[in-house]
Each structure stands twice: as C-alpha cells, then as structure tokens.
Tab-separated table of C-alpha atoms in Angstrom:
chain	number	residue	atom	x	y	z
A	2	UNK	CA	-33.662	42.417	-36.680
A	3	UNK	CA	-33.951	38.809	-36.427
A	4	UNK	CA	-35.499	37.262	-33.231
A	5	UNK	CA	-33.487	34.741	-30.702
A	6	UNK	CA	-35.373	31.820	-32.359
A	7	UNK	CA	-33.527	32.549	-35.545
A	8	UNK	CA	-30.202	33.811	-34.380
A	9	UNK	CA	-29.819	30.504	-31.835
A	10	UNK	CA	-30.162	28.157	-34.680
A	11	UNK	CA	-28.031	29.988	-37.217
A	12	UNK	CA	-25.292	30.049	-34.602
A	13	UNK	CA	-25.895	26.484	-34.002
A	14	UNK	CA	-25.311	25.552	-37.722
A	15	UNK	CA	-22.355	27.947	-38.284
A	16	UNK	CA	-20.480	25.900	-35.296
A	17	UNK	CA	-21.226	22.620	-36.520
A	18	UNK	CA	-20.887	23.333	-40.246
A	19	UNK	CA	-17.207	25.053	-39.545
A	20	UNK	CA	-18.512	28.450	-40.369
A	21	UNK	CA	-17.508	29.893	-37.278
A	22	UNK	CA	-17.022	33.466	-38.369
A	23	UNK	CA	-20.922	33.316	-39.106
A	24	UNK	CA	-21.596	31.713	-36.314
A	25	UNK	CA	-19.859	34.388	-34.046
A	26	UNK	CA	-21.813	36.698	-35.877
A	27	UNK	CA	-25.054	35.290	-35.479
A	28	UNK	CA	-24.030	34.289	-31.701
A	29	UNK	CA	-23.385	38.165	-31.109
A	30	UNK	CA	-26.435	39.447	-32.748
A	31	UNK	CA	-27.977	36.791	-30.282
A	32	UNK	CA	-26.964	38.566	-27.268
A	33	UNK	CA	-27.599	41.561	-28.568
A	34	UNK	CA	-31.344	40.657	-29.063
A	35	UNK	CA	-31.529	39.013	-25.525
A	36	UNK	CA	-28.945	39.896	-23.217
A	37	UNK	CA	-30.538	37.770	-20.259
A	38	UNK	CA	-30.742	34.658	-22.165
A	39	UNK	CA	-28.249	32.132	-21.010
A	40	UNK	CA	-28.574	29.782	-24.202
A	41	UNK	CA	-27.520	33.129	-26.213
A	42	UNK	CA	-24.483	33.081	-23.758
A	43	UNK	CA	-23.636	29.445	-23.483
A	44	UNK	CA	-23.425	29.182	-27.959
A	45	UNK	CA	-22.197	32.593	-28.414
A	46	UNK	CA	-19.140	31.311	-26.112
A	47	UNK	CA	-19.193	27.928	-28.379
A	48	UNK	CA	-18.268	29.960	-30.976
A	49	UNK	CA	-15.630	31.912	-29.602
A	50	UNK	CA	-13.950	28.919	-27.942
A	51	UNK	CA	-14.042	27.351	-31.617
A	52	UNK	CA	-12.018	30.170	-32.665
A	53	UNK	CA	-9.593	29.712	-29.667
A	54	UNK	CA	-10.931	32.909	-28.175
A	55	UNK	CA	-10.917	31.383	-24.795
A	56	UNK	CA	-11.168	34.342	-22.484
A	57	UNK	CA	-14.154	35.701	-24.384
A	58	UNK	CA	-15.490	32.279	-24.534
A	59	UNK	CA	-15.156	32.339	-20.648
A	60	UNK	CA	-16.605	36.092	-20.091
A	61	UNK	CA	-19.654	34.390	-22.290
A	62	UNK	CA	-19.752	31.627	-19.922
A	63	UNK	CA	-19.552	33.549	-16.865
A	64	UNK	CA	-22.323	35.692	-17.412
A	65	UNK	CA	-24.790	33.042	-18.678
A	66	UNK	CA	-23.952	30.895	-15.307
A	67	UNK	CA	-25.278	34.420	-13.476
A	68	UNK	CA	-28.333	34.166	-15.474
A	69	UNK	CA	-28.940	30.803	-14.897
A	70	UNK	CA	-26.859	28.752	-12.209
A	71	UNK	CA	-28.599	25.241	-13.749
A	72	UNK	CA	-26.972	25.848	-17.382
A	73	UNK	CA	-25.527	22.342	-17.994
A	74	UNK	CA	-23.954	23.292	-20.940
A	75	UNK	CA	-22.135	26.381	-19.332
A	76	UNK	CA	-21.286	24.395	-16.241
A	77	UNK	CA	-19.330	21.533	-18.616
A	78	UNK	CA	-18.096	24.229	-20.649
A	79	UNK	CA	-16.301	25.763	-17.947
A	80	UNK	CA	-15.431	22.636	-16.469
A	81	UNK	CA	-13.525	21.828	-19.193
A	82	UNK	CA	-11.739	24.905	-19.612
A	83	UNK	CA	-10.637	24.518	-16.060
A	84	UNK	CA	-9.239	20.915	-16.807
A	85	UNK	CA	-7.497	22.146	-19.536
A	86	UNK	CA	-5.806	25.103	-17.259
A	87	UNK	CA	-5.027	22.697	-14.906
A	88	UNK	CA	-7.741	22.786	-12.021
A	89	UNK	CA	-9.275	19.977	-11.576
A	90	UNK	CA	-10.596	20.866	-8.366
A	91	UNK	CA	-12.775	23.580	-9.958
A	92	UNK	CA	-13.695	21.407	-13.101
A	93	UNK	CA	-15.129	18.693	-10.307
A	94	UNK	CA	-17.041	21.381	-8.191
A	95	UNK	CA	-18.756	22.735	-11.736
A	96	UNK	CA	-19.543	18.885	-12.982
A	97	UNK	CA	-20.651	17.511	-9.489
A	98	UNK	CA	-22.830	20.567	-9.659
A	99	UNK	CA	-24.759	19.322	-13.039
A	100	UNK	CA	-24.843	15.902	-11.366
A	101	UNK	CA	-26.414	17.355	-8.081
A	102	UNK	CA	-29.008	18.950	-10.316
A	103	UNK	CA	-29.682	15.802	-11.996
A	104	UNK	CA	-27.956	14.696	-15.127
A	105	UNK	CA	-27.288	11.165	-14.446
A	106	UNK	CA	-25.240	10.364	-17.149
A	107	UNK	CA	-22.676	7.590	-17.657
A	108	UNK	CA	-19.983	9.926	-19.475
A	109	UNK	CA	-20.128	12.579	-16.266
A	110	UNK	CA	-19.728	10.033	-13.607
A	111	UNK	CA	-16.612	8.723	-15.602
A	112	UNK	CA	-15.184	12.282	-15.949
A	113	UNK	CA	-16.244	12.832	-12.324
A	114	UNK	CA	-14.058	9.773	-11.820
A	115	UNK	CA	-11.116	10.617	-13.885
A	116	UNK	CA	-10.664	13.880	-12.025
A	117	UNK	CA	-11.225	12.316	-8.683
A	118	UNK	CA	-8.432	9.646	-9.511
A	119	UNK	CA	-6.010	12.537	-10.859
A	120	UNK	CA	-6.633	14.024	-7.510
A	121	UNK	CA	-5.520	11.054	-5.724
A	122	UNK	CA	-9.125	10.817	-3.869
A	123	UNK	CA	-9.523	6.769	-5.159
A	124	UNK	CA	-12.554	5.994	-3.098
A	125	UNK	CA	-14.297	9.111	-4.646
A	126	UNK	CA	-13.249	8.002	-7.624
A	127	UNK	CA	-14.531	4.258	-7.211
A	128	UNK	CA	-17.874	5.720	-6.407
A	129	UNK	CA	-18.373	7.690	-9.312
A	130	UNK	CA	-16.959	4.887	-11.649
A	131	UNK	CA	-19.470	2.225	-9.999
A	132	UNK	CA	-22.269	4.928	-10.592
A	133	UNK	CA	-21.107	4.725	-14.551
A	134	UNK	CA	-20.782	1.011	-14.785
A	135	UNK	CA	-24.248	0.959	-13.428
A	136	UNK	CA	-25.850	3.295	-16.143
A	137	UNK	CA	-24.292	1.598	-19.424
A	138	UNK	CA	-22.311	-1.614	-20.175
A	139	UNK	CA	-19.247	-1.708	-18.674
A	140	UNK	CA	-16.006	-1.637	-20.695
A	141	UNK	CA	-12.581	-3.488	-20.116
A	142	UNK	CA	-11.010	-0.124	-19.537
A	143	UNK	CA	-13.801	0.294	-16.492
A	144	UNK	CA	-13.265	-3.025	-15.206
A	145	UNK	CA	-9.560	-2.470	-15.292
A	146	UNK	CA	-9.814	0.895	-13.922
A	147	UNK	CA	-12.356	-0.506	-10.908
A	148	UNK	CA	-9.898	-2.811	-10.088
A	149	UNK	CA	-7.164	-0.498	-9.881
A	150	UNK	CA	-8.890	1.651	-7.339
A	151	UNK	CA	-10.306	-1.159	-5.321
A	152	UNK	CA	-6.590	-2.221	-5.040
A	153	UNK	CA	-5.743	1.751	-3.972
A	154	UNK	CA	-8.474	1.909	-1.268
A	155	UNK	CA	-7.468	-1.793	-0.008
A	156	UNK	CA	-10.446	-3.698	-1.586
A	157	UNK	CA	-8.136	-6.291	-2.747
A	158	UNK	CA	-11.095	-9.100	-3.591
A	159	UNK	CA	-13.180	-6.753	-5.202
A	160	UNK	CA	-9.946	-5.941	-7.345
A	161	UNK	CA	-9.967	-9.574	-8.123
A	162	UNK	CA	-13.909	-9.799	-8.842
A	163	UNK	CA	-13.314	-7.002	-11.259
A	164	UNK	CA	-10.486	-8.490	-13.265
A	165	UNK	CA	-12.266	-11.691	-13.384
A	166	UNK	CA	-14.715	-10.106	-14.990
A	167	UNK	CA	-12.743	-8.390	-17.417
A	168	UNK	CA	-10.888	-11.564	-18.291
A	169	UNK	CA	-14.749	-13.267	-18.770
A	170	UNK	CA	-15.628	-10.095	-20.790
A	171	UNK	CA	-12.220	-9.838	-22.861
A	172	UNK	CA	-9.430	-12.315	-22.291
A	173	UNK	CA	-6.310	-10.670	-23.534
A	174	UNK	CA	-3.160	-9.617	-22.056
A	175	UNK	CA	-4.374	-6.393	-20.234
A	176	UNK	CA	-6.971	-8.407	-18.577
A	177	UNK	CA	-4.910	-11.455	-17.802
A	178	UNK	CA	-2.180	-8.986	-16.544
A	179	UNK	CA	-4.647	-6.710	-13.950
A	180	UNK	CA	-5.876	-10.274	-12.869
A	181	UNK	CA	-2.328	-11.101	-12.314
A	182	UNK	CA	-1.581	-7.817	-10.103
A	183	UNK	CA	-4.710	-8.403	-8.265
A	184	UNK	CA	-3.946	-11.824	-7.243
A	185	UNK	CA	-0.193	-10.536	-6.723
A	186	UNK	CA	-1.499	-7.852	-4.092
A	187	UNK	CA	-3.781	-10.314	-2.384
A	188	UNK	CA	-0.633	-12.575	-1.693
A	189	UNK	CA	-2.425	-15.262	-3.897
A	190	UNK	CA	1.066	-16.124	-5.829
A	191	UNK	CA	-0.094	-19.352	-7.438
A	192	UNK	CA	-2.407	-17.802	-9.393
A	193	UNK	CA	-0.513	-14.512	-9.825
A	194	UNK	CA	1.850	-16.428	-11.648
A	195	UNK	CA	-0.494	-18.292	-13.783
A	196	UNK	CA	-2.237	-15.003	-15.115
A	197	UNK	CA	0.943	-13.103	-15.104
A	198	UNK	CA	2.277	-15.968	-17.403
A	199	UNK	CA	-0.523	-15.760	-19.565
A	200	UNK	CA	-0.303	-11.971	-20.062
A	201	UNK	CA	3.375	-12.245	-21.104
A	202	UNK	CA	2.344	-14.978	-23.543
A	203	UNK	CA	-0.209	-12.858	-24.972
A	204	UNK	CA	1.469	-9.662	-25.185
A	205	UNK	CA	5.242	-10.370	-24.737
A	206	UNK	CA	6.427	-6.545	-25.642
A	207	UNK	CA	4.344	-5.649	-22.686
A	208	UNK	CA	6.927	-4.505	-20.183
A	209	UNK	CA	4.717	-3.736	-17.165
A	210	UNK	CA	3.551	-8.018	-17.804
A	211	UNK	CA	7.043	-8.475	-17.658
A	212	UNK	CA	7.989	-6.722	-14.526
A	213	UNK	CA	5.191	-7.951	-12.655
A	214	UNK	CA	6.162	-11.483	-13.213
A	215	UNK	CA	9.539	-10.885	-12.429
A	216	UNK	CA	8.529	-9.889	-8.760
A	217	UNK	CA	5.970	-12.458	-8.579
A	218	UNK	CA	8.932	-15.107	-9.364
A	219	UNK	CA	11.236	-13.581	-7.173
A	220	UNK	CA	8.791	-13.927	-4.328
A	221	UNK	CA	8.274	-17.431	-4.713
A	222	UNK	CA	12.001	-17.992	-4.968
A	223	UNK	CA	12.111	-19.058	-8.947
A	224	UNK	CA	15.220	-16.609	-8.839
A	225	UNK	CA	16.514	-18.024	-12.398
A	226	UNK	CA	13.091	-17.164	-14.084
A	227	UNK	CA	12.925	-13.927	-12.458
A	228	UNK	CA	16.406	-12.852	-13.685
A	229	UNK	CA	15.391	-13.384	-17.332
A	230	UNK	CA	12.090	-11.434	-16.998
A	231	UNK	CA	13.832	-8.335	-15.058
A	232	UNK	CA	16.850	-8.441	-18.084
A	233	UNK	CA	13.541	-8.352	-20.584
A	234	UNK	CA	11.838	-5.471	-18.677
A	235	UNK	CA	15.174	-3.255	-17.953
A	236	UNK	CA	16.381	-3.819	-21.915
A	237	UNK	CA	12.992	-2.005	-22.578
A	238	UNK	CA	12.550	0.508	-19.909
A	239	UNK	CA	16.605	1.213	-18.824
A	240	UNK	CA	15.435	4.494	-17.131
A	241	UNK	CA	12.851	2.796	-14.745
A	242	UNK	CA	13.607	3.493	-11.079
A	243	UNK	CA	11.640	0.650	-9.286
A	244	UNK	CA	12.994	-1.694	-12.238
A	245	UNK	CA	16.376	-0.954	-11.564
A	246	UNK	CA	15.791	-0.870	-7.655
A	247	UNK	CA	13.723	-4.108	-7.722
A	248	UNK	CA	16.447	-5.671	-9.867
A	249	UNK	CA	19.302	-4.735	-7.581
A	250	UNK	CA	17.786	-6.131	-4.694
A	251	UNK	CA	17.437	-9.761	-6.606
A	252	UNK	CA	21.284	-9.495	-7.684
A	253	UNK	CA	22.050	-9.117	-3.835
A	254	UNK	CA	20.422	-12.216	-2.749
A	255	UNK	CA	22.090	-14.150	-5.592
A	256	UNK	CA	25.485	-12.678	-3.993
A	257	UNK	CA	26.271	-10.691	-6.782
A	258	UNK	CA	27.070	-7.129	-5.153
A	259	UNK	CA	28.952	-5.714	-7.520
A	260	UNK	CA	26.231	-6.205	-10.433
A	261	UNK	CA	23.558	-4.955	-7.425
A	262	UNK	CA	25.586	-1.849	-6.632
A	263	UNK	CA	25.446	-0.757	-10.188
A	264	UNK	CA	21.834	-0.999	-10.398
A	265	UNK	CA	21.026	0.429	-7.077
A	266	UNK	CA	23.842	3.324	-8.339
A	267	UNK	CA	21.316	3.991	-11.327
A	268	UNK	CA	18.188	3.888	-9.178
A	269	UNK	CA	19.675	6.867	-7.281
A	270	UNK	CA	20.782	8.859	-10.218
A	271	UNK	CA	17.037	8.790	-11.900
A	272	UNK	CA	15.535	9.233	-8.303
A	273	UNK	CA	18.313	10.919	-6.095
A	274	UNK	CA	15.609	11.067	-2.973
A	275	UNK	CA	14.571	7.533	-2.555
A	276	UNK	CA	15.466	6.742	0.749
A	277	UNK	CA	14.969	2.939	0.134
A	278	UNK	CA	17.579	3.186	-2.362
A	279	UNK	CA	19.941	5.146	-0.474
A	280	UNK	CA	19.470	2.882	2.500
A	281	UNK	CA	19.864	-0.262	0.705
A	282	UNK	CA	23.022	0.983	-0.789
A	283	UNK	CA	25.034	1.729	2.442
A	284	UNK	CA	23.473	-1.751	3.351
A	285	UNK	CA	25.180	-3.291	0.469
A	286	UNK	CA	28.513	-1.152	0.827
A	287	UNK	CA	28.501	-2.346	4.531
A	288	UNK	CA	28.328	-5.797	3.363
A	289	UNK	CA	30.938	-5.523	0.440
A	290	UNK	CA	33.070	-4.319	3.421
A	291	UNK	CA	33.515	-0.933	1.572
A	292	UNK	CA	33.257	0.923	4.945
A	293	UNK	CA	34.944	4.294	3.854
A	294	UNK	CA	32.057	4.520	0.850
A	295	UNK	CA	29.427	3.477	3.354
A	296	UNK	CA	30.267	5.899	5.871
A	297	UNK	CA	30.320	8.739	2.522
A	298	UNK	CA	26.623	7.609	1.828
A	299	UNK	CA	25.507	7.390	5.390
A	300	UNK	CA	26.337	11.138	5.273
A	301	UNK	CA	24.428	11.871	2.377
A	302	UNK	CA	21.343	9.649	4.124
A	303	UNK	CA	21.387	12.160	7.116
A	304	UNK	CA	20.678	14.906	4.949
A	305	UNK	CA	17.851	13.114	2.919
A	306	UNK	CA	16.314	11.430	6.248
A	307	UNK	CA	17.182	13.761	9.391
A	308	UNK	CA	14.176	12.250	11.210
A	309	UNK	CA	16.448	8.717	11.607
A	310	UNK	CA	19.343	11.017	13.207
A	311	UNK	CA	19.612	8.426	16.156
A	312	UNK	CA	19.602	5.014	14.156
A	313	UNK	CA	21.761	6.679	11.693
A	314	UNK	CA	24.417	7.499	14.394
A	315	UNK	CA	24.436	3.866	15.704
A	316	UNK	CA	24.866	2.599	12.004
A	317	UNK	CA	27.730	4.957	11.659
A	318	UNK	CA	29.457	3.848	14.579
A	319	UNK	CA	28.919	-0.019	13.873
A	320	UNK	CA	30.929	0.942	10.549
A	321	UNK	CA	33.527	2.924	12.273
A	322	UNK	CA	34.257	-0.393	14.622
A	323	UNK	CA	33.739	-2.779	11.416
A	324	UNK	CA	36.336	-0.905	9.525
A	325	UNK	CA	38.691	-0.815	12.212
A	326	UNK	CA	38.522	-4.431	12.903
A	327	UNK	CA	39.025	-5.061	8.960
A	328	UNK	CA	42.230	-2.787	8.704
A	329	UNK	CA	43.728	-4.656	11.790
A	330	UNK	CA	42.731	-8.447	10.682
A	331	UNK	CA	44.277	-7.132	7.105
A	332	UNK	CA	47.414	-6.067	8.631
A	333	UNK	CA	47.685	-9.540	10.540
A	334	UNK	CA	47.526	-11.456	7.303
A	335	UNK	CA	43.629	-12.429	7.869
A	336	UNK	CA	41.068	-12.648	5.027
A	337	UNK	CA	37.289	-12.758	5.693
A	338	UNK	CA	35.801	-16.135	4.101
A	339	UNK	CA	32.340	-17.862	4.062
A	340	UNK	CA	32.907	-21.613	4.464
A	341	UNK	CA	30.543	-24.525	3.359
A	342	UNK	CA	31.409	-28.139	3.897
A	343	UNK	CA	29.798	-31.214	2.334
A	344	UNK	CA	29.946	-34.960	3.118
A	345	UNK	CA	28.486	-36.427	0.156
A	346	UNK	CA	30.500	-36.228	-3.363
A	347	UNK	CA	27.043	-36.336	-5.431
A	348	UNK	CA	25.680	-33.413	-3.358
A	349	UNK	CA	29.160	-31.736	-4.285
A	350	UNK	CA	28.809	-32.105	-7.705
A	351	UNK	CA	24.947	-30.711	-7.347
A	352	UNK	CA	26.247	-27.475	-5.413
A	353	UNK	CA	29.214	-26.823	-7.767
A	354	UNK	CA	26.123	-26.686	-10.441
A	355	UNK	CA	24.000	-24.590	-8.707
A	356	UNK	CA	27.118	-21.790	-8.046
A	357	UNK	CA	27.841	-21.954	-11.710
A	358	UNK	CA	24.089	-21.068	-12.423
A	359	UNK	CA	24.695	-17.752	-10.158
A	360	UNK	CA	22.986	-19.185	-6.855
A	361	UNK	CA	24.020	-17.389	-3.850
A	362	UNK	CA	26.482	-18.945	-1.874
A	363	UNK	CA	25.332	-17.964	1.657
A	364	UNK	CA	21.891	-19.533	0.931
A	365	UNK	CA	23.239	-22.735	-0.408
A	366	UNK	CA	25.618	-23.013	2.976
A	367	UNK	CA	22.399	-22.652	4.824
A	368	UNK	CA	20.639	-25.455	3.062
A	369	UNK	CA	23.540	-27.838	2.567
A	370	UNK	CA	26.225	-27.416	4.898
A	371	UNK	CA	26.944	-29.260	7.599
A	372	UNK	CA	29.515	-26.731	9.067
A	373	UNK	CA	29.044	-24.782	12.277
A	374	UNK	CA	28.884	-21.743	10.326
A	375	UNK	CA	25.752	-22.767	8.384
A	376	UNK	CA	23.406	-21.074	10.213
A	377	UNK	CA	24.857	-17.797	9.561
A	378	UNK	CA	25.158	-18.379	6.138
A	379	UNK	CA	28.776	-19.928	6.081
A	380	UNK	CA	30.615	-16.637	7.213
A	381	UNK	CA	33.260	-17.958	9.510
A	382	UNK	CA	35.143	-14.191	10.110
A	383	UNK	CA	38.926	-13.336	9.371
A	384	UNK	CA	40.853	-16.148	9.203
A	385	UNK	CA	44.655	-16.368	8.980
A	386	UNK	CA	45.102	-18.908	6.081
A	387	UNK	CA	48.820	-20.113	7.676
A	388	UNK	CA	46.302	-21.238	10.322
A	389	UNK	CA	44.764	-23.892	8.133
A	390	UNK	CA	45.619	-27.308	7.020
A	391	UNK	CA	47.993	-27.192	3.984
A	392	UNK	CA	45.312	-27.990	0.888
A	393	UNK	CA	42.868	-25.564	2.585
A	394	UNK	CA	45.813	-22.765	3.161
A	395	UNK	CA	46.604	-22.980	-0.585
A	396	UNK	CA	43.268	-22.927	-2.050
A	397	UNK	CA	42.251	-19.803	0.139
A	398	UNK	CA	45.480	-17.811	-0.274
A	399	UNK	CA	44.854	-17.858	-4.124
A	400	UNK	CA	41.249	-16.136	-4.067
A	401	UNK	CA	40.762	-12.975	-4.791
A	402	UNK	CA	37.741	-10.929	-3.577
A	403	UNK	CA	34.572	-12.703	-4.377
A	404	UNK	CA	36.323	-15.613	-5.910
A	405	UNK	CA	34.831	-19.291	-4.865
A	406	UNK	CA	37.490	-22.233	-4.662
A	407	UNK	CA	36.787	-25.423	-6.248
A	408	UNK	CA	35.812	-28.328	-3.819
A	409	UNK	CA	39.131	-29.275	-1.639
A	410	UNK	CA	38.938	-32.669	-0.033
A	411	UNK	CA	40.218	-32.793	3.185
A	412	UNK	CA	39.810	-35.887	5.694
A	413	UNK	CA	36.694	-37.567	4.204
A	414	UNK	CA	34.891	-33.640	3.847
A	415	UNK	CA	34.467	-31.317	1.109
A	416	UNK	CA	35.313	-27.474	1.491
A	417	UNK	CA	34.085	-24.805	-0.636
A	418	UNK	CA	35.478	-21.326	0.448
A	419	UNK	CA	34.178	-17.660	-0.883
A	420	UNK	CA	36.166	-14.967	-0.027
A	421	UNK	CA	35.126	-11.613	0.887
A	422	UNK	CA	36.773	-7.922	0.109
C-alpha cells in the first residue's frame, strides 16, 4: 500500500479540488496506514465534513485530539463545529487553548472577541479585539466594534477615541453615526448632534442614525425636529419596541396624550413584559383621568412586578381617591382645567402659534403665564364654569376633553384654557 507521505497530499488535493469521494478514500487509507497520526485524522475529518458527514468528522477529530492535544487544525475544527451547534463556551475554550499554545494571529483573536461578545462578556471581548487590532491594520469594523464594547464596559472616552479613529480612516455614515452615539453616551450633546446629523445626511436611509438623532434632539429640547426624525424612523421600523416607547414619551411631553397612549400600547403589544412601558401607561392613564383603565393596568402590573407591591398599593389608593373625587366633581357640574394668563397681546400671538405647532400647554404656562398656577403647569383643578365671569364661562362650557380655548380678553388680561378629561 501507499505511504502516509503520499496519502495525505492526495487527501488534501481531493478536498481542495472538490473530489470529495477521492479525498475520503485516501483519508481513510491514511488512517489505516497510520492510526496514531493526528494529521491523518484531521484531514480525513476535513473530507468527511465537506461531505456533510458531521458526526463522523467529529469522531475523527476527537480521536486525533487524543493523540495530540496541541493540533491546532483539530482544535479549530471542533471549535467551529461547536459554534455551528450553538455551544459558544465550548468553542471559546478550544480556541483559547490554541491561543495559549502560541497561535498569535489576528483572526483567532477576532473570533475569540466575537464569541465573548455573543456571551455578553464585554470586557473579555474588548481585550481580544485589541489584541487583533495590534496584530494587523484595524478595519472600520474593528474601530466600531471596539467603540461599542467600550460603551458596554463604561469606558465612554475610549469609545469616542475609537470612533474618531474610524472617522479619520473612513468618513462615512457608519463612522459619523458611531461617533455621534459615543458623544451621546458621554453627555456631549452638541457634538452628538453634529455627527448624528452628518450620519443622517450621509446615509439618510439608515434607521439607527434617525433614531439616535431623534433622541438627541428630544433631550436638547428640539421637539419639532425630534418629531420629524421619530416619524421617519417608525415609518421604516414600525415594530421597533424602543422606537415606539420613546416616541410615546415624546408625544406625552407635547401634551398629545391620546397619540402617546397608542404608541405605548403598541410597545406593550410588541413586548408585553416591558415594565417601563407598563408603568408609563398607568401614569399616562392617570394623567388622562381614565381611572378605571389605570386601575385595570395596575392589576396587570402587580403580576409583572411583585417586588414593588407596597408602592403599587399606595398608587392604587391614590387612583381610587382621585376617581372618587373626579366622579363627585362631575356630579357637581365641575370641569378640570388648565389656565394660562398673559398680559402682552404680542405674546398672546406667539403662544397661540406655539400651541398650533403642537407645543405642550403646561410647558408654555410655566414659561409665559403670570397666573398663580404657573408653577404647577397651570392646573387649577376642578372648576364650576358658572362661578366664572360670563365671557370665561362661555368659553369653558364650549370645550370638549383636551380642547384649548382661543384667547379670551377679560379685564385687561388674556386667558387661555385647556380642558382635561
């Protein structure tokens, strides 16, 4: 018969040439000729794997590893099998064994980094990625991954540094967007806005850039611009959980409670166990004075968050009292109002234009009203319209839930009302 020195090259040539039956035949002969040779088990296993005979390939590699614990080809082969079969920890251990035995190549460090990241071991992943980046010229993907891992481990300034390197290497939507995110995480909002805008301009179809820009604009109080980008984002990603949630919060800040409730309900339908959304929904229903609905949602919240039972009981009592007071007030013919008082006619026109643009009534009250309720957003509680002067009474009685009155002049001042439910 042929010697191992002949059989192994024939096996390798068969694998590389796609002649798999030939490769398997020569591989099997190599094993029979030298059953204690790890290389023979390795290449025969390679041929079997190419033929989708996975278990047979694994058996060959396990036998080969018993002969030589340091066979890097077998270690890598078993590691990749483990990855394909959803066993990342096993794969990591095999690959790390190769690293400890002296294999110091960038691809190995990158693969270790990827596996560690998939297991949520961010710091370990970053160490491996840095090793890879020090052994060959880092790519754009390397810098972006290093930035993301730095953020996950709380190293915000490192994240900014990696992204700045990415922008220097390749100025594009991806690098601008990542730098914007890193600045956002570091609370450097002016810089975040600059780079997130550049990211959107460079890659207007990228929904992630849109979402991050919307959030940065929201935080800096640029609500109208934030609205535009939230809408763009949700048009392309209507089922995004966090997108719906953040947009719901945005709408609530604008006093658009009904729209906010729609998006919070959408959030909960997409992720029923999202506690922050469940809590926000109860808060929103309470604000809208939909007390029965709020109490029903609070009962569901009890099931999802049993550790907060004491706080939820206090909240339930507050809702029950508020519901009782609201029912009594309505029986007495009262309505719940917010009230803004302005002295300057020019300011009246400005405030009306803000309201028509969707600005939040309460925020405008706090900013511009001279009335005694300005400090609490203009909420003057439950009022009987018949107790007001005639011109104000008529305007209030005409309001439906959430309606805002036109400015009403009375005794040299201008009054604007918003009716709550």
